[in-house]
Coordinates of C-alpha atoms in Angstrom, one line a residue:
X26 CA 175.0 -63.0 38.6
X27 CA 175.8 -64.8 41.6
X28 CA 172.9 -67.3 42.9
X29 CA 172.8 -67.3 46.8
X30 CA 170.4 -69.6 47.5
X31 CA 171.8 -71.5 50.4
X32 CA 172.6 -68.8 52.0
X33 CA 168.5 -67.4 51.2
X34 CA 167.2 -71.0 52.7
X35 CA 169.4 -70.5 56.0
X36 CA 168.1 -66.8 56.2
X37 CA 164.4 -67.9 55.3
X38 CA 164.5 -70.3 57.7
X39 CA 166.1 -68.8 60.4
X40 CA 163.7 -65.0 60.0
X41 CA 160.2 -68.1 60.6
X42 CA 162.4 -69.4 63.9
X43 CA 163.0 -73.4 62.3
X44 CA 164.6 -75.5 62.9
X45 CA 167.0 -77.6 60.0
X46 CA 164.6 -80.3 61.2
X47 CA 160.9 -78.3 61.2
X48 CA 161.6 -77.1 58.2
X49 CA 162.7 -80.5 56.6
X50 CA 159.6 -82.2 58.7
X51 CA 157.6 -79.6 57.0
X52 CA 158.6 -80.2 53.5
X53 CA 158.9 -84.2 53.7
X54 CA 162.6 -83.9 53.4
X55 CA 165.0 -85.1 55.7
X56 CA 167.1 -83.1 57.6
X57 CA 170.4 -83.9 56.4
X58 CA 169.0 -82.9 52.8
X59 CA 168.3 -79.1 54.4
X60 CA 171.8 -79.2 56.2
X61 CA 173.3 -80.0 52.8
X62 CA 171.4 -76.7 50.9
X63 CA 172.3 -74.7 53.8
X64 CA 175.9 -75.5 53.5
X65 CA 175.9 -75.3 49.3
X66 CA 177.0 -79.1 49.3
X67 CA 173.8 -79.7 47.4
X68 CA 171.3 -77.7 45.5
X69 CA 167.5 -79.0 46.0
X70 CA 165.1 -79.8 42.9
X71 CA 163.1 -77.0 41.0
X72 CA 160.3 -78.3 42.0
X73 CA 161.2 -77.8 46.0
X74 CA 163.0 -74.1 45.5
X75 CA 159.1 -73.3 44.3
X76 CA 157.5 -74.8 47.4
X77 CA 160.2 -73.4 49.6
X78 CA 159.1 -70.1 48.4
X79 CA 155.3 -70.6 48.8
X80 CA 156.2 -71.7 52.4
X81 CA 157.8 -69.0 53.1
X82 CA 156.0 -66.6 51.3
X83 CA 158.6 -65.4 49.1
X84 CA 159.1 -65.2 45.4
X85 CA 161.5 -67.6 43.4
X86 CA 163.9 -65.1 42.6
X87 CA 163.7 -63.5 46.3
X88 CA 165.2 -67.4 47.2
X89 CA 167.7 -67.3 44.7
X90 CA 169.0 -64.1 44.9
X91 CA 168.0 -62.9 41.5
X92 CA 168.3 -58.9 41.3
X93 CA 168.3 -57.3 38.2

């Protein structure tokens, strides 16, 4: 299984026309934190993969990458 989440976030993100900025304005992040997912330097929290996915109105494993 191969977890693609940063490359998800950057497609999420890019599909509702954000910016790294709105999206980390939008979360209470900061933007370098969002750069960092985006470039698989850093991997955010449990906790903020879930409310990724409610803002974008995907599922968990739909952010990850998860197929069965």
């Amino acid at each position: 299984m191969q977890i693609r989440l940063s490359e998800n976030i950057r497609a999420q993100r890019r599909r509702h026309g954000l910016t790294q900025e709105q999206l980390a304005e939008a979360l209470g992040m900061t933007p370098g934190a969002v750069y960092k997912w985006e470039a698989g330097l850093s991997q955010p929290e449990l906790r903020t993969i879930m409310e990724l996915a409610d803002f974008f109105d995907v599922s968990v494993d739909v952010l990850l990458g998860y197929k069965m």
